[in-house]
mmCIF file of C-alpha atoms and ligand atoms in Angstrom:
data_model
loop_
_atom_site.group_PDB
_atom_site.id
_atom_site.type_symbol
_atom_site.label_atom_id
_atom_site.label_comp_id
_atom_site.label_asym_id
_atom_site.label_seq_id
_atom_site.Cartn_x
_atom_site.Cartn_y
_atom_site.Cartn_z
ATOM 1 C CA MET A 1 42.889 160.197 20.710
ATOM 2 C CA ARG A 2 43.161 163.715 21.653
ATOM 3 C CA ASN A 3 46.996 164.748 21.343
ATOM 4 C CA CYS A 4 48.081 167.466 23.684
ATOM 5 C CA TYR A 5 51.496 168.927 24.406
ATOM 6 C CA PHE A 6 52.246 169.789 27.791
ATOM 7 C CA ASP A 7 55.903 170.393 27.243
ATOM 8 C CA ASN A 8 56.845 174.103 26.094
ATOM 9 C CA ALA A 9 59.313 174.049 28.805
ATOM 10 C CA ALA A 10 61.792 171.923 27.023
ATOM 11 C CA THR A 11 60.823 173.189 24.014
ATOM 12 C CA SER A 12 57.881 175.108 22.349
ATOM 13 C CA PHE A 13 55.917 172.843 19.784
ATOM 14 C CA PRO A 14 54.659 173.967 17.252
ATOM 15 C CA LYS A 15 56.604 176.470 16.225
ATOM 16 C CA ALA A 16 56.402 180.009 15.368
ATOM 17 C CA PRO A 17 54.729 179.759 11.454
ATOM 18 C CA GLY A 18 56.941 180.377 9.013
ATOM 19 C CA VAL A 19 60.101 178.824 11.200
ATOM 20 C CA ALA A 20 60.523 175.753 9.198
ATOM 21 C CA GLN A 21 59.500 177.301 5.729
ATOM 22 C CA ALA A 22 62.428 180.136 6.469
ATOM 23 C CA MET A 23 64.905 176.907 7.353
ATOM 24 C CA ALA A 24 63.747 175.286 4.410
ATOM 25 C CA ASP A 25 64.526 177.960 2.192
ATOM 26 C CA TYR A 26 67.618 178.614 3.376
ATOM 27 C CA LEU A 27 69.202 174.959 3.012
ATOM 28 C CA THR A 28 67.990 174.852 -0.626
ATOM 29 C CA ARG A 29 67.988 178.310 -1.876
ATOM 30 C CA VAL A 30 71.085 180.238 -0.223
ATOM 31 C CA GLY A 31 72.696 177.395 1.075
ATOM 32 C CA CYS A 32 76.675 179.430 1.242
ATOM 33 C CA ASN A 33 77.901 180.627 4.529
ATOM 34 C CA VAL A 34 78.819 183.969 5.593
ATOM 35 C CA GLY A 35 81.620 186.293 5.987
ATOM 36 C CA ARG A 36 83.880 183.311 4.021
ATOM 37 C CA GLY A 37 82.623 184.138 0.302
ATOM 38 C CA ASP A 38 82.770 187.189 -1.934
ATOM 39 C CA TYR A 39 79.519 186.697 -4.150
ATOM 40 C CA GLN A 40 75.990 187.963 -3.792
ATOM 41 C CA SER A 41 74.744 185.440 -1.922
ATOM 42 C CA ALA A 42 76.916 185.278 0.657
ATOM 43 C CA TYR A 43 76.772 189.201 1.235
ATOM 44 C CA ALA A 44 72.584 188.687 1.703
ATOM 45 C CA ALA A 45 73.029 185.749 4.029
ATOM 46 C CA ALA A 46 75.759 188.171 6.497
ATOM 47 C CA GLU A 47 72.912 191.139 5.846
ATOM 48 C CA ARG A 48 70.309 188.183 7.470
ATOM 49 C CA VAL A 49 72.339 187.670 9.999
ATOM 50 C CA LEU A 50 73.191 190.954 10.947
ATOM 51 C CA GLU A 51 69.557 191.979 11.032
ATOM 52 C CA VAL A 52 68.333 188.899 13.549
ATOM 53 C CA ARG A 53 71.334 190.633 15.502
ATOM 54 C CA GLU A 54 70.127 193.597 15.642
ATOM 55 C CA ARG A 55 66.331 192.368 16.201
ATOM 56 C CA LEU A 56 67.666 190.743 19.397
ATOM 57 C CA ALA A 57 69.721 193.562 20.332
ATOM 58 C CA ARG A 58 66.331 196.086 20.366
ATOM 59 C CA ARG A 59 64.239 193.547 21.788
ATOM 60 C CA PHE A 60 66.482 192.351 24.483
ATOM 61 C CA GLY A 61 67.984 196.246 25.156
ATOM 62 C CA ALA A 62 71.535 194.819 24.117
ATOM 63 C CA PRO A 63 74.024 198.123 23.872
ATOM 64 C CA ASP A 64 74.954 196.972 20.466
ATOM 65 C CA PRO A 65 74.027 193.991 17.606
ATOM 66 C CA ARG A 66 77.661 193.119 17.962
ATOM 67 C CA ASN A 67 76.848 192.654 21.433
ATOM 68 C CA VAL A 68 74.449 189.824 20.561
ATOM 69 C CA ILE A 69 76.813 186.812 20.292
ATOM 70 C CA PHE A 70 74.887 183.290 18.416
ATOM 71 C CA THR A 71 75.418 180.217 20.130
ATOM 72 C CA PRO A 72 74.813 176.688 20.165
ATOM 73 C CA GLY A 73 72.254 177.136 22.608
ATOM 74 C CA CYS A 74 71.409 178.517 26.406
ATOM 75 C CA THR A 75 73.809 176.115 28.310
ATOM 76 C CA TYR A 76 76.825 177.153 25.671
ATOM 77 C CA GLY A 77 75.897 180.792 26.403
ATOM 78 C CA LEU A 78 75.847 180.011 30.083
ATOM 79 C CA ASN A 79 79.129 178.234 29.933
ATOM 80 C CA MET A 80 81.009 181.042 27.936
ATOM 81 C CA VAL A 81 79.976 183.408 31.011
ATOM 82 C CA LEU A 82 80.690 181.392 33.810
ATOM 83 C CA LYS A 83 83.921 179.396 32.670
ATOM 84 C CA GLY A 84 85.144 182.703 30.652
ATOM 85 C CA LEU A 85 84.950 185.105 33.584
ATOM 86 C CA LEU A 86 85.468 182.833 36.585
ATOM 87 C CA ARG A 87 88.987 182.418 38.121
ATOM 88 C CA PRO A 88 90.454 180.658 41.093
ATOM 89 C CA GLY A 89 89.669 182.832 44.299
ATOM 90 C CA ASP A 90 86.597 184.391 42.797
ATOM 91 C CA LYS A 91 83.213 184.185 44.414
ATOM 92 C CA VAL A 92 79.919 183.441 42.368
ATOM 93 C CA ALA A 93 76.519 183.654 43.735
ATOM 94 C CA ALA A 94 73.758 181.758 42.226
ATOM 95 C CA SER A 95 70.310 180.296 43.614
ATOM 96 C CA PRO A 96 69.329 176.341 44.208
ATOM 97 C CA MET A 97 66.849 177.308 41.452
ATOM 98 C CA GLU A 98 69.397 176.692 39.047
ATOM 99 C CA HIS A 99 69.167 174.597 36.229
ATOM 100 C CA ASN A 100 72.282 172.130 35.558
ATOM 101 C CA ALA A 101 73.047 174.111 32.576
ATOM 102 C CA VAL A 102 74.396 176.403 35.530
ATOM 103 C CA LEU A 103 75.602 173.992 38.439
ATOM 104 C CA ARG A 104 77.204 171.908 36.238
ATOM 105 C CA PRO A 105 80.097 174.240 35.205
ATOM 106 C CA LEU A 106 79.785 176.141 38.146
ATOM 107 C CA ARG A 107 80.632 172.063 40.227
ATOM 108 C CA GLN A 108 83.469 172.266 37.734
ATOM 109 C CA LEU A 109 84.672 175.786 38.840
ATOM 110 C CA GLU A 110 84.075 174.904 42.426
ATOM 111 C CA ASP A 111 87.263 171.962 41.809
ATOM 112 C CA GLN A 112 89.129 174.776 40.477
ATOM 113 C CA GLY A 113 88.586 177.004 43.365
ATOM 114 C CA VAL A 114 85.839 179.228 42.626
ATOM 115 C CA GLU A 115 83.521 179.639 45.937
ATOM 116 C CA ILE A 116 80.051 179.239 45.309
ATOM 117 C CA LEU A 117 77.467 181.362 47.737
ATOM 118 C CA TRP A 118 73.968 180.245 47.700
ATOM 119 C CA LEU A 119 71.319 182.729 47.923
ATOM 120 C CA PRO A 120 68.439 180.812 49.706
ATOM 121 C CA CYS A 121 64.832 180.771 48.358
ATOM 122 C CA ALA A 122 62.072 179.699 50.275
ATOM 123 C CA ASP A 123 59.618 176.582 49.438
ATOM 124 C CA THR A 124 57.534 177.979 46.526
ATOM 125 C CA GLY A 125 60.792 178.726 44.755
ATOM 126 C CA GLU A 126 61.161 182.205 45.533
ATOM 127 C CA LEU A 127 64.052 184.307 46.342
ATOM 128 C CA LEU A 128 64.350 185.186 49.909
ATOM 129 C CA THR A 129 65.795 188.533 48.653
ATOM 130 C CA ASP A 130 66.603 190.317 52.086
ATOM 131 C CA GLN A 131 69.121 187.145 52.788
ATOM 132 C CA ALA A 132 70.221 187.079 49.709
ATOM 133 C CA ALA A 133 71.064 191.082 49.412
ATOM 134 C CA GLU A 134 73.231 190.211 52.765
ATOM 135 C CA ARG A 135 75.139 187.614 50.557
ATOM 136 C CA LEU A 136 75.588 189.765 47.643
ATOM 137 C CA THR A 137 78.526 191.935 48.642
ATOM 138 C CA ALA A 138 81.107 193.837 47.290
ATOM 139 C CA ASP A 139 83.532 191.053 46.467
ATOM 140 C CA VAL A 140 81.601 188.648 44.756
ATOM 141 C CA LYS A 141 82.284 188.847 41.067
ATOM 142 C CA LEU A 142 79.406 187.826 39.492
ATOM 143 C CA CYS A 143 75.313 186.612 40.774
ATOM 144 C CA VAL A 144 73.897 184.022 38.489
ATOM 145 C CA LEU A 145 69.835 184.025 38.538
ATOM 146 C CA THR A 146 67.308 182.208 36.557
ATOM 147 C CA HIS A 147 64.994 185.011 35.298
ATOM 148 C CA ALA A 148 62.142 181.855 36.168
ATOM 149 C CA SER A 149 62.182 178.305 37.327
ATOM 150 C CA ASN A 150 61.910 175.622 35.020
ATOM 151 C CA VAL A 151 60.455 173.258 37.886
ATOM 152 C CA CYS A 152 57.533 175.450 38.965
ATOM 153 C CA GLY A 153 57.544 178.216 37.024
ATOM 154 C CA THR A 154 58.674 181.112 39.761
ATOM 155 C CA ARG A 155 59.566 184.255 38.374
ATOM 156 C CA MET A 156 63.079 185.882 40.063
ATOM 157 C CA PRO A 157 62.868 189.230 41.032
ATOM 158 C CA ILE A 158 65.911 190.204 38.119
ATOM 159 C CA GLU A 159 65.148 194.110 38.546
ATOM 160 C CA ALA A 160 65.957 194.311 42.130
ATOM 161 C CA VAL A 161 68.558 191.993 42.471
ATOM 162 C CA GLY A 162 70.301 193.729 39.370
ATOM 163 C CA LYS A 163 69.750 196.962 40.676
ATOM 164 C CA LEU A 164 71.781 195.684 43.866
ATOM 165 C CA CYS A 165 74.759 193.964 41.530
ATOM 166 C CA ARG A 166 74.957 197.521 39.825
ATOM 167 C CA GLU A 167 75.062 199.420 43.305
ATOM 168 C CA ARG A 168 77.749 196.791 44.650
ATOM 169 C CA GLY A 169 79.871 196.371 41.570
ATOM 170 C CA ILE A 170 78.985 193.048 41.020
ATOM 171 C CA LEU A 171 78.507 191.423 37.075
ATOM 172 C CA PHE A 172 75.083 190.145 36.685
ATOM 173 C CA CYS A 173 73.823 187.214 34.973
ATOM 174 C CA VAL A 174 70.510 186.154 33.396
ATOM 175 C CA ASP A 175 69.395 182.728 32.344
ATOM 176 C CA ALA A 176 66.214 183.618 30.146
ATOM 177 C CA ALA A 177 65.765 179.893 29.332
ATOM 178 C CA GLN A 178 62.150 180.129 30.682
ATOM 179 C CA SER A 179 61.040 183.581 29.755
ATOM 180 C CA ALA A 180 62.603 185.103 26.869
ATOM 181 C CA GLY A 181 59.565 185.213 24.467
ATOM 182 C CA PHE A 182 56.895 186.424 26.864
ATOM 183 C CA LEU A 183 58.387 188.273 29.930
ATOM 184 C CA PRO A 184 59.467 192.166 28.909
ATOM 185 C CA LEU A 185 63.449 191.690 28.848
ATOM 186 C CA ASP A 186 65.858 194.907 28.842
ATOM 187 C CA MET A 187 69.436 194.419 30.323
ATOM 188 C CA GLY A 188 69.883 197.847 30.365
ATOM 189 C CA ALA A 189 66.928 199.172 32.393
ATOM 190 C CA MET A 190 67.397 195.730 34.794
ATOM 191 C CA GLY A 191 70.879 195.991 35.239
ATOM 192 C CA ILE A 192 71.931 192.850 33.270
ATOM 193 C CA ASP A 193 75.361 192.472 32.263
ATOM 194 C CA ALA A 194 75.195 188.910 30.331
ATOM 195 C CA MET A 195 71.811 187.299 29.366
ATOM 196 C CA ALA A 196 71.732 183.577 27.685
ATOM 197 C CA MET A 197 68.552 182.144 25.922
ATOM 198 C CA PRO A 198 67.909 179.896 23.755
ATOM 199 C CA ALA A 199 66.137 179.784 20.363
ATOM 200 C CA HIS A 200 63.782 176.930 20.826
ATOM 201 C CA LYS A 201 61.400 177.835 24.021
ATOM 202 C CA GLY A 202 59.822 180.781 24.223
ATOM 203 C CA LEU A 203 61.059 182.600 21.110
ATOM 204 C CA LEU A 204 59.299 179.487 19.125
ATOM 205 C CA GLY A 205 62.239 179.272 16.785
ATOM 206 C CA PRO A 206 64.649 175.760 16.565
ATOM 207 C CA GLN A 207 66.770 173.697 18.146
ATOM 208 C CA GLY A 208 70.818 174.002 18.240
ATOM 209 C CA LEU A 209 70.635 177.844 18.564
ATOM 210 C CA GLY A 210 71.024 180.270 21.162
ATOM 211 C CA ALA A 211 71.802 184.158 21.799
ATOM 212 C CA LEU A 212 74.190 185.375 24.470
ATOM 213 C CA LEU A 213 73.648 189.390 25.094
ATOM 214 C CA LEU A 214 76.498 190.765 26.616
ATOM 215 C CA THR A 215 77.483 194.570 27.993
ATOM 216 C CA ASP A 216 80.514 195.985 26.709
ATOM 217 C CA ALA A 217 82.444 195.652 30.675
ATOM 218 C CA VAL A 218 81.814 191.828 30.148
ATOM 219 C CA ALA A 219 82.488 191.039 26.475
ATOM 220 C CA GLN A 220 85.924 193.055 26.669
ATOM 221 C CA VAL A 221 87.082 190.599 29.537
ATOM 222 C CA LEU A 222 85.152 187.299 28.884
ATOM 223 C CA GLU A 223 88.043 185.126 28.121
ATOM 224 C CA PRO A 224 86.493 183.015 24.369
ATOM 225 C CA LEU A 225 85.510 179.388 25.634
ATOM 226 C CA VAL A 226 86.041 178.126 22.094
ATOM 227 C CA SER A 227 88.386 179.619 19.792
ATOM 228 C CA GLY A 228 88.570 179.420 15.459
ATOM 229 C CA GLY A 229 88.313 180.745 12.798
ATOM 230 C CA THR A 230 85.825 183.673 12.434
ATOM 231 C CA GLY A 231 86.112 184.313 8.439
ATOM 232 C CA SER A 232 87.881 188.055 9.518
ATOM 233 C CA ARG A 233 91.622 188.635 10.668
ATOM 234 C CA SER A 234 93.143 185.535 9.520
ATOM 235 C CA ASP A 235 96.098 186.849 9.818
ATOM 236 C CA LEU A 236 95.758 186.602 13.864
ATOM 237 C CA LEU A 237 96.797 183.712 15.795
ATOM 238 C CA GLU A 238 94.473 185.230 18.027
ATOM 239 C CA MET A 239 90.938 185.339 18.186
ATOM 240 C CA PRO A 240 89.916 189.293 16.578
ATOM 241 C CA PRO A 241 89.814 191.727 19.158
ATOM 242 C CA PHE A 242 86.077 193.127 17.730
ATOM 243 C CA LEU A 243 82.612 192.009 18.576
ATOM 244 C CA PRO A 244 81.023 189.705 17.913
ATOM 245 C CA ASP A 245 83.735 187.630 16.215
ATOM 246 C CA ARG A 246 85.996 187.591 19.278
ATOM 247 C CA LEU A 247 83.365 184.932 20.574
ATOM 248 C CA GLU A 248 82.028 183.800 17.745
ATOM 249 C CA PRO A 249 84.226 180.988 16.265
ATOM 250 C CA GLY A 250 83.069 178.670 13.569
ATOM 251 C CA THR A 251 80.596 178.613 11.125
ATOM 252 C CA LEU A 252 77.462 179.966 12.666
ATOM 253 C CA ASN A 253 74.036 177.939 12.879
ATOM 254 C CA LEU A 254 72.379 179.501 9.923
ATOM 255 C CA PRO A 255 69.640 177.443 8.860
ATOM 256 C CA GLY A 256 68.707 178.191 12.970
ATOM 257 C CA ILE A 257 69.154 181.978 12.394
ATOM 258 C CA TYR A 258 66.962 182.224 9.659
ATOM 259 C CA GLY A 259 64.506 180.126 11.594
ATOM 260 C CA LEU A 260 65.154 182.289 14.056
ATOM 261 C CA GLY A 261 64.360 185.413 11.907
ATOM 262 C CA ALA A 262 61.293 184.445 11.080
ATOM 263 C CA ALA A 263 60.087 183.506 14.477
ATOM 264 C CA LEU A 264 60.937 187.010 15.366
ATOM 265 C CA ASP A 265 58.760 188.297 12.477
ATOM 266 C CA TRP A 266 55.726 186.116 13.632
ATOM 267 C CA TRP A 267 56.312 187.736 17.151
ATOM 268 C CA GLU A 268 56.423 191.356 15.683
ATOM 269 C CA GLY A 269 53.060 190.582 14.013
ATOM 270 C CA GLN A 270 51.371 189.401 17.381
ATOM 271 C CA ASP A 271 50.310 192.040 20.191
ATOM 272 C CA ALA A 272 52.893 191.111 22.692
ATOM 273 C CA ALA A 273 50.800 192.522 25.425
ATOM 274 C CA ALA A 274 47.936 190.682 24.561
ATOM 275 C CA LEU A 275 49.985 187.401 24.218
ATOM 276 C CA ARG A 276 51.505 187.836 27.447
ATOM 277 C CA HIS A 277 47.749 188.251 29.168
ATOM 278 C CA ARG A 278 46.926 184.890 27.577
ATOM 279 C CA GLU A 279 49.558 182.892 29.085
ATOM 280 C CA GLU A 280 48.737 184.241 32.292
ATOM 281 C CA ARG A 281 45.449 183.526 32.421
ATOM 282 C CA LEU A 282 46.100 179.854 30.747
ATOM 283 C CA THR A 283 48.838 179.559 33.577
ATOM 284 C CA GLY A 284 46.150 180.881 36.296
ATOM 285 C CA HIS A 285 43.540 178.101 34.517
ATOM 286 C CA LEU A 286 46.069 175.742 35.253
ATOM 287 C CA ILE A 287 46.592 175.955 38.340
ATOM 288 C CA ALA A 288 43.193 176.668 39.613
ATOM 289 C CA ARG A 289 41.965 173.238 38.151
ATOM 290 C CA LEU A 290 45.372 171.269 39.327
ATOM 291 C CA CYS A 291 44.592 172.730 42.795
ATOM 292 C CA GLU A 292 41.158 171.279 42.897
ATOM 293 C CA TYR A 293 42.625 167.847 43.548
ATOM 294 C CA GLU A 294 45.236 168.785 47.055
ATOM 295 C CA GLU A 295 42.971 167.155 48.958
ATOM 296 C CA ASP A 296 43.175 164.259 46.873
ATOM 297 C CA GLY A 297 46.684 163.386 46.712
ATOM 298 C CA LEU A 298 47.929 166.017 44.266
ATOM 299 C CA ARG A 299 50.639 168.612 45.383
ATOM 300 C CA VAL A 300 50.795 171.729 43.459
ATOM 301 C CA LEU A 301 54.187 173.226 43.299
ATOM 302 C CA GLY A 302 55.563 176.951 43.397
ATOM 303 C CA THR A 303 53.300 180.350 44.368
ATOM 304 C CA LYS A 304 50.583 178.848 42.581
ATOM 305 C CA ASP A 305 49.758 182.488 41.309
ATOM 306 C CA GLU A 306 50.169 182.995 37.737
ATOM 307 C CA LYS A 307 51.372 186.789 38.316
ATOM 308 C CA LYS A 308 54.444 185.168 40.155
ATOM 309 C CA GLN A 309 55.074 182.500 37.807
ATOM 310 C CA VAL A 310 55.836 181.462 33.869
ATOM 311 C CA GLY A 311 53.216 179.144 32.332
ATOM 312 C CA VAL A 312 55.056 176.264 34.049
ATOM 313 C CA VAL A 313 53.286 174.000 36.721
ATOM 314 C CA SER A 314 54.725 171.167 38.727
ATOM 315 C CA VAL A 315 52.626 168.507 40.829
ATOM 316 C CA ASP A 316 53.535 165.702 42.862
ATOM 317 C CA PHE A 317 51.169 162.756 42.759
ATOM 318 C CA LEU A 318 51.768 161.819 46.618
ATOM 319 C CA GLY A 319 51.507 158.603 46.910
ATOM 320 C CA LYS A 320 51.871 157.854 43.426
ATOM 321 C CA ASP A 321 55.094 157.077 40.843
ATOM 322 C CA ASN A 322 54.930 160.069 39.396
ATOM 323 C CA ALA A 323 56.906 158.447 36.557
ATOM 324 C CA ALA A 324 54.016 155.853 36.620
ATOM 325 C CA CYS A 325 51.441 158.896 36.196
ATOM 326 C CA ALA A 326 52.872 160.762 33.118
ATOM 327 C CA TYR A 327 53.101 157.613 31.613
ATOM 328 C CA ARG A 328 49.485 157.220 32.015
ATOM 329 C CA LEU A 329 49.005 160.509 31.035
ATOM 330 C CA GLU A 330 50.719 159.759 27.865
ATOM 331 C CA ARG A 331 49.398 156.451 26.902
ATOM 332 C CA ASP A 332 45.680 156.672 28.245
ATOM 333 C CA PHE A 333 45.229 160.579 27.312
ATOM 334 C CA GLY A 334 47.619 161.743 24.899
ATOM 335 C CA ILE A 335 48.545 164.262 26.979
ATOM 336 C CA GLN A 336 52.897 164.764 26.596
ATOM 337 C CA THR A 337 54.504 166.044 29.989
ATOM 338 C CA ARG A 338 57.898 165.731 31.500
ATOM 339 C CA CYS A 339 58.611 163.821 34.998
ATOM 340 C CA GLY A 340 61.780 163.080 36.892
ATOM 341 C CA LEU A 341 63.811 165.968 38.151
ATOM 342 C CA HIS A 342 64.120 168.621 35.411
ATOM 343 C CA CYS A 343 68.182 168.865 34.811
ATOM 344 C CA ALA A 344 67.239 171.256 38.345
ATOM 345 C CA PRO A 345 68.244 169.110 41.474
ATOM 346 C CA LEU A 346 68.765 171.418 44.142
ATOM 347 C CA ALA A 347 65.527 173.018 42.950
ATOM 348 C CA HIS A 348 63.767 169.752 44.027
ATOM 349 C CA ARG A 349 65.529 169.934 47.660
ATOM 350 C CA THR A 350 63.980 173.602 47.975
ATOM 351 C CA LEU A 351 60.441 172.449 47.003
ATOM 352 C CA GLY A 352 60.617 169.297 48.794
ATOM 353 C CA THR A 353 60.359 167.068 46.348
ATOM 354 C CA TYR A 354 63.490 165.535 46.003
ATOM 355 C CA PRO A 355 64.275 162.720 44.999
ATOM 356 C CA GLN A 356 60.562 161.650 43.860
ATOM 357 C CA GLY A 357 60.392 164.788 41.382
ATOM 358 C CA THR A 358 57.481 166.132 39.758
ATOM 359 C CA VAL A 359 55.248 166.070 36.774
ATOM 360 C CA ARG A 360 55.227 169.197 34.553
ATOM 361 C CA PHE A 361 53.119 170.764 32.950
ATOM 362 C CA SER A 362 54.145 173.536 30.440
ATOM 363 C CA VAL A 363 51.996 175.760 28.185
ATOM 364 C CA GLY A 364 52.741 178.029 25.054
ATOM 365 C CA PRO A 365 51.110 180.187 22.900
ATOM 366 C CA PHE A 366 49.473 177.385 21.102
ATOM 367 C CA THR A 367 47.797 175.818 23.867
ATOM 368 C CA SER A 368 44.219 176.451 24.178
ATOM 369 C CA PHE A 369 41.848 176.119 27.925
ATOM 370 C CA GLU A 370 40.148 173.543 26.418
ATOM 371 C CA ASP A 371 43.782 171.583 26.498
ATOM 372 C CA ILE A 372 43.992 172.660 30.451
ATOM 373 C CA ASP A 373 40.379 171.323 31.216
ATOM 374 C CA TYR A 374 40.928 167.706 29.232
ATOM 375 C CA VAL A 375 43.995 167.728 31.511
ATOM 376 C CA GLN A 376 41.986 168.211 34.523
ATOM 377 C CA GLY A 377 39.738 165.490 33.854
ATOM 378 C CA ALA A 378 42.890 162.937 33.179
ATOM 379 C CA VAL A 379 44.393 163.865 36.517
ATOM 380 C CA ALA A 380 40.791 163.433 38.230
ATOM 381 C CA GLU A 381 40.625 160.250 36.589
ATOM 382 C CA LEU A 382 44.446 159.137 37.819
ATOM 383 C CA LEU A 383 43.920 160.022 41.573
ATOM 384 C CA ALA A 384 40.280 157.949 41.844
ATOM 385 C CA GLU A 385 42.336 154.940 40.978
HETATM 386 C C1 PLP B 401 66.178 177.248 32.953
HETATM 387 C C2 PLP B 401 66.689 176.675 32.190
HETATM 388 N N1 PLP B 401 68.292 177.101 31.584
HETATM 389 C C3 PLP B 401 68.900 176.481 30.842
HETATM 390 C C4 PLP B 401 68.268 175.635 30.403
HETATM 391 C C5 PLP B 401 68.950 175.024 28.879
HETATM 392 O O1 PLP B 401 68.608 175.633 27.285
HETATM 393 P P1 PLP B 401 69.184 174.517 26.451
HETATM 394 O O2 PLP B 401 69.307 172.983 26.741
HETATM 395 O O3 PLP B 401 68.398 175.090 25.438
HETATM 396 O O4 PLP B 401 70.965 174.727 26.344
HETATM 397 C C6 PLP B 401 66.818 174.897 29.982
HETATM 398 C C7 PLP B 401 66.521 174.016 29.454
HETATM 399 O O5 PLP B 401 65.694 173.663 29.516
HETATM 400 C C8 PLP B 401 66.351 176.061 31.492
HETATM 401 O O6 PLP B 401 64.934 175.629 31.445
#
């Protein structure tokens, strides 16, 4: 039976060529720590880490490589921003399309007296920009927004919100979990103050690693969520005052950083515009194939427009159990999807798919058009039963 991986929104697979080898090379041939050893291999490893930092800063428009903080993942970076900035009495704006990586820290902060303002969205997941603008008043401290929904792929108007936030003195944090890799992202040009991303999704790197990119303004006021050794200024009982050390305690995920470096090597050898165009065409193809069954009991969520979303498409098998359908897709056809609420319960309330959730198909650079045609055949068989 064919094996068709359609769960790239959870984690991309396969990873970029060279990632596994780079990680194995680090573990078998380098192995040492950085900032803690006074020998050549430790200096070489530190240079590699700096180089990956520099490339991330260049690619995503961070003001300086030191403003790129390595984290254990996107969730961790988002927690660092939310919990490091917000204090009782502060107002934070967020959309209902956020992932639990944002919703759960916000819920914790709400218990401590932080006020959450919800930015309204249409049932396609699109931000209602005019209404959102009315809620983004100058007394809001921070606006946090996902760049693209992990449920239906709908993209948020990051540039417009960034501009508004800048005009009104609101800090702007972007969750780039579903966009970093494919969509162009430039912190400076888009008015973004903090941006969290995982290495393991669109960047095609390994799990257990993420990056948090910060402007100087945020980096200076962000309280470290975790403190500890940095290998620098060991005389201090406080975190060192300089970046990235101030926000990067403990030993770094070095195999992960070597792996991410290899993923960036791969990306830099590609025609990014062509890859983006291909992903858009794949997404359009998937939407079109699935929409053929809208009269036969399949609801396709989101904008149904590949130009307004990333390669994540959710469907609701009306009158059927979505979990059973996902199970059958794998058992009978080898198609791997994700079903349920995808860690975004309020998104499903917005889309009208709560509590049943959806079956989510998500494409990546190694998905083929034939894979999508194969999905169409499988979905047709399930619907015909
Ligand atoms: C939109 C969004 N934000 C945040 C996350 C959290 O990413 P991670 O689990 O890599 O920390 C995810 C993961 O699925 C996501 O889709």
